[in-house]
Short mmCIF file of C-alpha atoms and ligand atoms in Angstrom, two decimals:
data_model
loop_
_atom_site.label_atom_id
_atom_site.label_comp_id
_atom_site.label_asym_id
_atom_site.label_seq_id
_atom_site.Cartn_x
_atom_site.Cartn_y
_atom_site.Cartn_z
CA MET A 18 -182.91 -14.79 61.28
CA GLU A 19 -181.54 -17.61 59.12
CA LYS A 20 -181.14 -21.04 60.76
CA ASN A 21 -180.26 -24.57 59.65
CA ILE A 22 -182.53 -27.29 60.96
CA THR A 23 -181.60 -30.96 60.61
CA LEU A 24 -184.58 -33.28 60.21
CA LEU A 25 -184.49 -36.93 61.30
CA PRO A 26 -187.90 -38.30 60.23
CA GLY A 27 -187.05 -41.95 61.03
CA ASP A 28 -189.60 -44.75 60.80
CA GLY A 29 -193.34 -45.42 60.88
CA ILE A 30 -195.34 -42.21 61.28
CA GLY A 31 -192.08 -40.24 61.77
CA PRO A 32 -191.92 -38.83 58.22
CA GLU A 33 -195.63 -37.88 58.26
CA ILE A 34 -195.47 -35.89 61.51
CA VAL A 35 -192.13 -34.26 60.67
CA ASP A 36 -193.54 -33.13 57.28
CA GLU A 37 -196.41 -31.33 59.03
CA THR A 38 -194.00 -29.62 61.42
CA VAL A 39 -191.81 -28.43 58.53
CA LYS A 40 -194.93 -26.93 56.92
CA LEU A 41 -195.57 -25.18 60.23
CA PHE A 42 -191.97 -23.90 60.47
CA ASP A 43 -192.34 -22.43 56.97
CA ALA A 44 -195.51 -20.66 58.06
CA VAL A 45 -193.66 -19.31 61.14
CA ALA A 46 -190.77 -18.17 58.93
CA ASN A 47 -193.22 -16.35 56.68
CA LYS A 48 -195.07 -14.67 59.50
CA PHE A 49 -192.03 -13.57 61.48
CA GLY A 50 -189.59 -12.91 58.63
CA HIS A 51 -187.09 -15.75 59.17
CA LYS A 52 -185.45 -18.24 56.82
CA PHE A 53 -185.14 -21.86 57.84
CA ASN A 54 -182.98 -24.22 55.76
CA TYR A 55 -183.64 -27.93 56.18
CA ASN A 56 -181.54 -31.00 55.58
CA SER A 57 -183.09 -34.40 56.12
CA HIS A 58 -181.06 -37.44 57.22
CA LEU A 59 -181.47 -41.13 57.95
CA ILE A 60 -181.84 -42.56 61.44
CA GLY A 61 -183.24 -45.80 62.88
CA GLY A 62 -184.68 -48.68 60.86
CA ILE A 63 -184.65 -46.92 57.52
CA ALA A 64 -180.96 -46.10 58.05
CA ILE A 65 -180.26 -49.78 58.76
CA ASP A 66 -182.07 -50.75 55.57
CA GLU A 67 -180.33 -48.18 53.40
CA VAL A 68 -176.80 -48.05 54.78
CA GLY A 69 -176.60 -50.74 57.49
CA ASP A 70 -176.11 -48.30 60.40
CA PRO A 71 -178.88 -46.82 62.62
CA LEU A 72 -176.87 -43.58 62.97
CA PRO A 73 -174.80 -43.06 59.81
CA GLU A 74 -171.77 -40.78 60.14
CA GLU A 75 -173.33 -38.34 57.69
CA THR A 76 -176.40 -37.99 59.93
CA LEU A 77 -174.28 -37.43 63.00
CA GLY A 78 -172.20 -34.82 61.19
CA ALA A 79 -175.33 -32.95 60.07
CA CYS A 80 -176.67 -32.99 63.65
CA LEU A 81 -173.45 -31.68 65.15
CA GLU A 82 -173.42 -28.79 62.67
CA ALA A 83 -177.13 -27.93 62.96
CA ASP A 84 -178.70 -24.99 64.77
CA ALA A 85 -181.54 -27.30 65.81
CA ILE A 86 -182.66 -30.91 65.30
CA LEU A 87 -186.21 -32.20 64.87
CA MET A 88 -186.76 -35.95 65.07
CA GLY A 89 -189.79 -38.12 64.32
CA ALA A 90 -189.47 -41.61 65.83
CA VAL A 91 -187.54 -44.81 65.23
CA GLY A 92 -188.34 -48.51 65.26
CA GLY A 93 -191.00 -50.92 64.10
CA PRO A 94 -191.81 -54.63 63.77
CA LYS A 95 -189.45 -55.06 60.83
CA TRP A 96 -186.45 -54.41 63.10
CA ASP A 97 -187.86 -55.83 66.34
CA ASP A 98 -185.77 -59.02 66.57
CA PRO A 99 -184.17 -58.66 70.04
CA THR A 100 -181.26 -60.86 68.98
CA ALA A 101 -180.37 -58.60 66.02
CA LYS A 102 -176.92 -57.03 66.30
CA VAL A 103 -178.02 -53.73 64.78
CA ARG A 104 -181.24 -52.15 66.06
CA PRO A 105 -182.96 -48.79 65.47
CA GLU A 106 -182.83 -47.76 69.17
CA GLN A 107 -179.04 -47.88 69.04
CA GLY A 108 -179.21 -44.86 66.74
CA LEU A 109 -181.30 -43.00 69.29
CA LEU A 110 -179.06 -43.81 72.25
CA ARG A 111 -175.96 -42.90 70.28
CA ILE A 112 -177.26 -39.55 69.04
CA ARG A 113 -178.21 -38.59 72.62
CA LYS A 114 -174.73 -39.56 73.78
CA GLU A 115 -172.95 -37.75 70.93
CA LEU A 116 -174.94 -34.57 71.54
CA ALA A 117 -174.28 -34.91 75.30
CA VAL A 118 -177.91 -34.16 76.12
CA PHE A 119 -178.27 -34.72 79.86
CA ALA A 120 -181.68 -33.15 80.49
CA ASN A 121 -184.93 -34.55 79.20
CA ILE A 122 -187.65 -31.93 79.28
CA ARG A 123 -191.22 -33.19 79.01
CA PRO A 124 -194.13 -30.79 79.33
CA VAL A 125 -197.40 -32.32 80.47
CA LYS A 126 -200.17 -29.90 79.66
CA VAL A 127 -203.87 -30.60 79.68
CA PHE A 128 -205.70 -28.59 77.05
CA ASP A 129 -209.10 -27.46 78.38
CA ALA A 130 -210.81 -28.89 75.32
CA LEU A 131 -209.30 -32.34 75.99
CA ALA A 132 -209.77 -32.58 79.76
CA HIS A 133 -212.41 -35.29 79.28
CA ALA A 134 -209.84 -37.52 77.47
CA SER A 135 -207.93 -38.04 80.73
CA PRO A 136 -208.53 -41.16 82.81
CA LEU A 137 -208.72 -38.76 85.79
CA ARG A 138 -211.75 -36.57 86.51
CA PRO A 139 -211.86 -33.27 84.56
CA GLU A 140 -211.90 -31.19 87.77
CA ILE A 141 -208.57 -32.77 88.75
CA VAL A 142 -206.83 -32.34 85.40
CA THR A 143 -208.21 -29.09 84.01
CA GLY A 144 -205.41 -26.52 84.14
CA VAL A 145 -202.56 -29.02 84.66
CA ASP A 146 -199.37 -27.56 83.20
CA ILE A 147 -196.20 -29.30 84.42
CA VAL A 148 -192.71 -29.50 82.98
CA PHE A 149 -190.69 -32.56 83.96
CA VAL A 150 -186.92 -32.19 83.90
CA ARG A 151 -185.35 -35.63 84.10
CA GLU A 152 -181.63 -36.26 84.40
CA LEU A 153 -180.83 -38.48 81.41
CA THR A 154 -177.24 -39.62 81.46
CA GLY A 155 -176.44 -40.56 85.06
CA GLY A 156 -177.88 -42.28 88.13
CA ILE A 157 -178.65 -45.95 88.53
CA TYR A 158 -179.08 -46.60 84.78
CA PHE A 159 -175.40 -45.88 84.18
CA GLY A 160 -173.70 -46.29 87.58
CA THR A 161 -170.98 -48.88 88.14
CA PRO A 162 -170.33 -51.45 89.49
CA ARG A 163 -173.27 -53.31 88.06
CA GLY A 164 -173.64 -56.94 87.24
CA ARG A 165 -174.93 -60.36 88.11
CA GLU A 166 -173.22 -63.22 89.83
CA GLU A 167 -173.82 -66.16 92.09
CA ARG A 168 -173.59 -65.70 95.85
CA ASP A 169 -174.20 -68.58 98.25
CA GLY A 170 -175.71 -70.61 95.44
CA GLN A 171 -178.17 -67.86 94.45
CA ARG A 172 -178.27 -65.60 91.42
CA VAL A 173 -177.98 -61.94 92.43
CA GLY A 174 -178.12 -58.77 90.37
CA TYR A 175 -176.94 -55.32 91.39
CA ASP A 176 -176.71 -51.74 90.13
CA THR A 177 -175.23 -48.59 91.56
CA MET A 178 -177.06 -45.32 92.09
CA ILE A 179 -174.50 -42.53 91.95
CA TYR A 180 -174.68 -38.79 91.30
CA SER A 181 -171.88 -36.25 91.43
CA GLU A 182 -172.24 -32.69 92.60
CA SER A 183 -171.83 -31.29 89.06
CA GLU A 184 -174.45 -33.64 87.60
CA ILE A 185 -176.96 -32.62 90.27
CA GLU A 186 -176.19 -28.93 90.00
CA ARG A 187 -176.52 -28.69 86.20
CA ILE A 188 -179.89 -30.45 86.04
CA LEU A 189 -181.28 -28.31 88.84
CA ARG A 190 -180.10 -25.13 87.15
CA ILE A 191 -181.97 -26.14 83.98
CA GLY A 192 -185.08 -26.59 86.13
CA PHE A 193 -184.68 -23.25 87.91
CA GLU A 194 -184.12 -21.37 84.63
CA LEU A 195 -187.27 -22.95 83.17
CA ALA A 196 -189.25 -22.14 86.32
CA ARG A 197 -188.18 -18.49 86.04
CA GLY A 198 -189.89 -18.27 82.66
CA ARG A 199 -193.05 -19.95 84.00
CA ARG A 200 -194.94 -19.88 87.31
CA LYS A 201 -191.72 -19.75 89.38
CA LYS A 202 -192.14 -22.93 91.36
CA LEU A 203 -189.70 -25.86 91.44
CA THR A 204 -190.22 -29.27 93.01
CA SER A 205 -187.14 -31.43 93.53
CA VAL A 206 -188.01 -35.11 93.84
CA ASP A 207 -185.71 -37.37 95.85
CA LYS A 208 -185.64 -40.23 98.36
CA ALA A 209 -183.39 -38.54 100.89
CA ASN A 210 -184.98 -40.40 103.81
CA VAL A 211 -183.44 -43.69 102.59
CA LEU A 212 -180.76 -43.21 99.92
CA THR A 213 -177.38 -41.57 100.51
CA THR A 214 -177.21 -40.52 96.84
CA MET A 215 -180.43 -38.62 97.38
CA GLN A 216 -179.16 -36.97 100.57
CA VAL A 217 -176.36 -35.52 98.45
CA TRP A 218 -178.97 -34.58 95.81
CA ARG A 219 -181.00 -32.65 98.38
CA GLU A 220 -177.94 -30.96 99.87
CA ILE A 221 -176.81 -29.67 96.45
CA ALA A 222 -180.37 -28.68 95.53
CA HIS A 223 -180.57 -26.51 98.65
CA GLU A 224 -177.30 -24.79 97.74
CA VAL A 225 -178.41 -24.13 94.16
CA LYS A 226 -181.79 -22.76 95.25
CA ASN A 227 -180.04 -19.87 97.01
CA ASP A 228 -179.19 -18.51 93.55
CA TYR A 229 -182.89 -18.41 92.64
CA PRO A 230 -184.64 -16.59 95.51
CA ASP A 231 -187.46 -15.61 93.13
CA VAL A 232 -188.42 -19.29 92.60
CA GLU A 233 -190.52 -21.08 95.23
CA TYR A 234 -188.81 -24.37 96.10
CA GLU A 235 -189.99 -27.64 97.65
CA ASP A 236 -188.57 -31.15 98.25
CA ILE A 237 -190.91 -34.09 97.77
CA LEU A 238 -190.13 -37.77 98.31
CA VAL A 239 -190.65 -39.85 95.19
CA ASP A 240 -193.30 -42.12 96.72
CA ALA A 241 -195.35 -39.14 97.88
CA MET A 242 -194.90 -37.53 94.45
CA ALA A 243 -196.46 -40.58 92.79
CA MET A 244 -199.58 -39.95 94.90
CA TYR A 245 -199.71 -36.18 94.46
CA LEU A 246 -199.53 -36.53 90.68
CA VAL A 247 -202.89 -38.26 90.54
CA ASN A 248 -204.32 -36.44 93.54
CA ASN A 249 -203.44 -32.85 92.85
CA PRO A 250 -201.38 -32.50 89.64
CA LYS A 251 -202.27 -28.80 89.38
CA ASP A 252 -199.93 -28.14 92.30
CA PHE A 253 -196.80 -28.53 90.18
CA ASP A 254 -194.95 -26.25 87.80
CA VAL A 255 -191.38 -27.51 87.15
CA VAL A 256 -190.43 -30.91 88.58
CA VAL A 257 -186.74 -31.96 88.63
CA THR A 258 -185.78 -35.60 89.15
CA GLY A 259 -182.97 -38.09 88.76
CA ASN A 260 -182.94 -40.57 85.90
CA MET A 261 -184.95 -43.51 87.26
CA PHE A 262 -187.51 -41.54 89.27
CA GLY A 263 -188.04 -39.25 86.25
CA ASP A 264 -188.49 -42.21 83.93
CA ILE A 265 -191.32 -43.55 86.06
CA LEU A 266 -192.96 -40.29 87.13
CA SER A 267 -192.95 -38.68 83.68
CA ASP A 268 -194.72 -41.73 82.24
CA GLU A 269 -197.25 -41.59 85.06
CA ALA A 270 -197.78 -37.88 84.43
CA SER A 271 -198.11 -38.36 80.68
CA MET A 272 -201.23 -40.41 81.29
CA ILE A 273 -202.88 -37.38 82.89
CA THR A 274 -203.37 -35.93 79.42
CA GLY A 275 -204.93 -39.12 78.09
CA SER A 276 -203.18 -39.08 74.72
CA LEU A 277 -199.71 -39.98 73.58
CA GLY A 278 -200.18 -37.89 70.46
CA MET A 279 -200.13 -34.69 72.54
CA LEU A 280 -196.81 -34.98 74.37
CA PRO A 281 -193.70 -33.18 73.14
CA SER A 282 -190.18 -33.57 74.49
CA ALA A 283 -186.74 -32.03 74.29
CA SER A 284 -183.35 -33.34 75.30
CA MET A 285 -180.87 -30.60 76.13
CA GLY A 286 -177.17 -30.39 76.86
CA LYS A 287 -175.14 -27.49 78.19
CA ALA A 288 -176.22 -23.94 77.43
CA GLY A 289 -175.72 -22.96 73.81
CA SER A 290 -175.39 -26.52 72.49
CA VAL A 291 -177.84 -28.13 70.08
CA GLY A 292 -180.76 -30.11 71.57
CA LEU A 293 -182.89 -32.94 70.25
CA PHE A 294 -186.60 -32.26 69.85
CA GLU A 295 -189.05 -35.12 69.31
CA PRO A 296 -192.50 -36.31 70.34
CA SER A 297 -192.67 -38.56 73.42
CA HIS A 298 -194.43 -41.30 71.49
CA GLY A 299 -192.91 -43.95 69.22
CA SER A 300 -193.25 -44.69 65.51
CA ALA A 301 -196.83 -46.04 65.80
CA PRO A 302 -196.39 -48.69 63.08
CA ASP A 303 -200.03 -49.73 63.50
CA ILE A 304 -201.22 -46.49 61.89
CA ALA A 305 -198.23 -45.56 59.70
CA GLY A 306 -199.28 -44.59 56.19
CA THR A 307 -202.99 -44.35 57.08
CA GLY A 308 -203.06 -40.58 57.64
CA LYS A 309 -204.30 -41.12 61.20
CA ALA A 310 -201.20 -39.90 63.06
CA ASN A 311 -201.70 -36.90 65.31
CA PRO A 312 -198.96 -34.38 64.40
CA LEU A 313 -199.53 -32.12 67.44
CA ALA A 314 -196.88 -33.63 69.77
CA THR A 315 -194.25 -33.08 67.08
CA MET A 316 -195.55 -29.57 66.35
CA MET A 317 -195.32 -28.78 70.07
CA SER A 318 -191.78 -30.18 70.07
CA GLY A 319 -191.23 -27.72 67.23
CA ALA A 320 -192.41 -24.91 69.52
CA MET A 321 -189.90 -26.08 72.15
CA LEU A 322 -187.17 -26.09 69.49
CA MET A 323 -188.02 -22.47 68.63
CA ARG A 324 -187.96 -21.40 72.28
CA LEU A 325 -185.11 -23.45 73.75
CA ASN A 326 -182.70 -23.78 70.83
CA LEU A 327 -183.33 -20.76 68.63
CA GLY A 328 -184.43 -18.30 71.32
CA LEU A 329 -187.62 -17.51 69.37
CA GLU A 330 -190.08 -17.05 72.24
CA ALA A 331 -192.84 -15.22 70.35
CA GLU A 332 -192.73 -17.80 67.56
CA ALA A 333 -193.03 -20.65 70.11
CA ASP A 334 -195.95 -18.90 71.80
CA ALA A 335 -197.63 -18.44 68.41
CA ILE A 336 -197.38 -22.18 67.63
CA GLU A 337 -198.75 -23.16 71.03
CA LYS A 338 -201.60 -20.66 70.75
CA ALA A 339 -202.51 -21.92 67.27
CA ILE A 340 -202.72 -25.48 68.63
CA ASP A 341 -204.83 -24.28 71.57
CA ASP A 342 -207.17 -22.48 69.17
CA VAL A 343 -207.50 -25.51 66.88
CA LEU A 344 -208.49 -27.72 69.81
CA ALA A 345 -210.83 -25.10 71.27
CA ALA A 346 -212.54 -24.88 67.87
CA GLY A 347 -213.27 -28.61 68.16
CA TYR A 348 -210.88 -30.05 65.57
CA ARG A 349 -209.59 -33.51 66.48
CA THR A 350 -207.57 -36.38 65.11
CA ALA A 351 -208.86 -39.91 65.80
CA ASP A 352 -206.65 -40.54 68.87
CA ILE A 353 -208.12 -37.55 70.73
CA GLY A 354 -211.73 -38.44 70.12
CA GLY A 355 -212.37 -37.10 66.65
CA GLY A 356 -214.80 -39.94 65.86
CA ASP A 357 -216.43 -39.73 62.43
CA ASP A 358 -215.22 -36.15 61.99
CA SER A 359 -211.55 -36.96 62.65
CA LEU A 360 -209.02 -34.91 60.73
CA SER A 361 -206.17 -36.63 58.91
CA THR A 362 -202.54 -35.86 59.75
CA THR A 363 -202.23 -33.31 56.94
CA ALA A 364 -205.66 -31.74 57.59
CA MET A 365 -204.71 -31.20 61.25
CA GLY A 366 -201.38 -29.69 60.16
CA ASP A 367 -203.23 -27.35 57.79
CA LYS A 368 -205.67 -26.27 60.54
CA VAL A 369 -202.82 -25.31 62.89
CA ILE A 370 -201.16 -23.30 60.13
CA GLU A 371 -204.47 -21.61 59.29
CA MET A 372 -204.88 -20.56 62.97
CA LEU A 373 -201.27 -19.35 63.13
CA GLU A 374 -201.72 -17.23 60.01
CA LYS A 375 -205.05 -15.84 61.24
CA ALA A 376 -203.73 -14.75 64.67
CA ASP A 377 -202.68 -11.09 65.17
P1 NAD B 408 -196.00 -45.98 70.15
O1 NAD B 408 -195.87 -44.73 70.95
O2 NAD B 408 -195.40 -45.95 68.81
O3 NAD B 408 -197.55 -46.34 69.99
C1 NAD B 408 -198.41 -46.68 71.08
C2 NAD B 408 -199.87 -46.46 70.65
O4 NAD B 408 -200.14 -45.06 70.56
C3 NAD B 408 -200.18 -47.05 69.28
O5 NAD B 408 -201.49 -47.56 69.26
C4 NAD B 408 -200.09 -45.86 68.35
O6 NAD B 408 -200.90 -45.95 67.20
C5 NAD B 408 -200.54 -44.71 69.25
N1 NAD B 408 -199.87 -43.44 68.89
C6 NAD B 408 -198.59 -43.11 69.14
N2 NAD B 408 -198.32 -41.91 68.62
C7 NAD B 408 -199.46 -41.48 68.03
C8 NAD B 408 -199.80 -40.32 67.30
N3 NAD B 408 -198.93 -39.32 67.07
N4 NAD B 408 -201.05 -40.22 66.81
C9 NAD B 408 -201.95 -41.18 67.03
N5 NAD B 408 -201.70 -42.31 67.72
C10 NAD B 408 -200.45 -42.46 68.21
O7 NAD B 408 -195.39 -47.15 71.04
P2 NAD B 408 -195.16 -48.68 70.66
O8 NAD B 408 -196.28 -49.18 69.82
O9 NAD B 408 -194.85 -49.34 71.94
O10 NAD B 408 -193.81 -48.68 69.80
C11 NAD B 408 -193.77 -48.70 68.39
C12 NAD B 408 -192.32 -48.59 67.94
O11 NAD B 408 -191.81 -47.31 68.33
C13 NAD B 408 -191.40 -49.63 68.59
O12 NAD B 408 -190.49 -50.09 67.63
C14 NAD B 408 -190.69 -48.85 69.69
O13 NAD B 408 -189.42 -49.38 69.98
C15 NAD B 408 -190.59 -47.49 69.03
N6 NAD B 408 -190.44 -46.36 69.98
C16 NAD B 408 -189.65 -45.34 69.57
C17 NAD B 408 -189.51 -44.21 70.38
C18 NAD B 408 -188.65 -43.08 69.87
O14 NAD B 408 -188.32 -43.05 68.71
N7 NAD B 408 -188.28 -42.13 70.71
C19 NAD B 408 -190.20 -44.12 71.59
C20 NAD B 408 -191.05 -45.17 71.96
C21 NAD B 408 -191.17 -46.28 71.14
#
């Protein structure tokens, strides 16, 4: 298979972690007999510096034509002035909009070897393997009317939570399809006891579930879900939520693993369209250029890219197994407790590739 992958390294540690993932892709290509062609483009702060636009037209064009897109991260203190007209995050928001990615998929997996890194007790977190599917382009973050005004001499602010049938249906279908390839359980999170929007959400969810009789289904209220996530996170397989609830719950869940450097993510649009694959963390300017960045979240995003965008399931499994093996063998970067024996970004990348090449 020959595929074109657009790379958007971005700022801070972005180029370092994307480089390691490209090395890994080359090793995958070698092992499985594929050819990956790469083209690298500007996004974020570096794009502002070089061409004055956080998402240059050339970058957007390359993304729209790509078979898959791997991104590092954008932003940093140099571009942090909140009053600036042009900011790195604008590039990120625009690329998501242009690619029409409406589903944010965030796996939260606790590796056995890292269970002690969690702020929760190891017996609670060992074995946790959840995939959050968060609706990304609708709900209260985008609903109108919204605004602020004065009423009876007081400042008031308001937003609108709104979801249409088609928005609810398409995000649930993504969740059900993912659940089918996993442990076949789907949890739909809502607040149907209070919010009309969420009563519609639940109604549609119950209609969609009829098409997936092989998947176990449950409704959970968002407040209860916040408790269950710290109480019994092993209970969950695929969790589907609206935009705001997913924003909050996926951040809560990410803390279960204890390290930002271990969390991949994917943003997907309609079936067959190109997605955006990136780590969940930011550009970590405090460690950029020091060789301390953990490349594993980006490498795991690379595994998601193989599976979800290129349909290369065995290749994705091989990447994930190599990472598992590296951690089980005790190799660590500084952020996951490597201490004096911490591996650098490139040394960790090399170890994963070594494990991948060694595996049958
Ligand atoms: P951050 O995720 O960049 O860093 C938070 C902390 O985690 C830092 O101490 C950092 O060193 C550490 N960390 C993050 N990733 C790591 C890795 N792979 N290996 C080792 N340690 C890692 O969040 P922040 O400091 O709040 O933001 C820094 C910049 O990144 C800001 O400009 C912010 O706007 C931007 N940001 C970008 C994205 C994105 O591109 N999607 C997401 C979040 C933040």
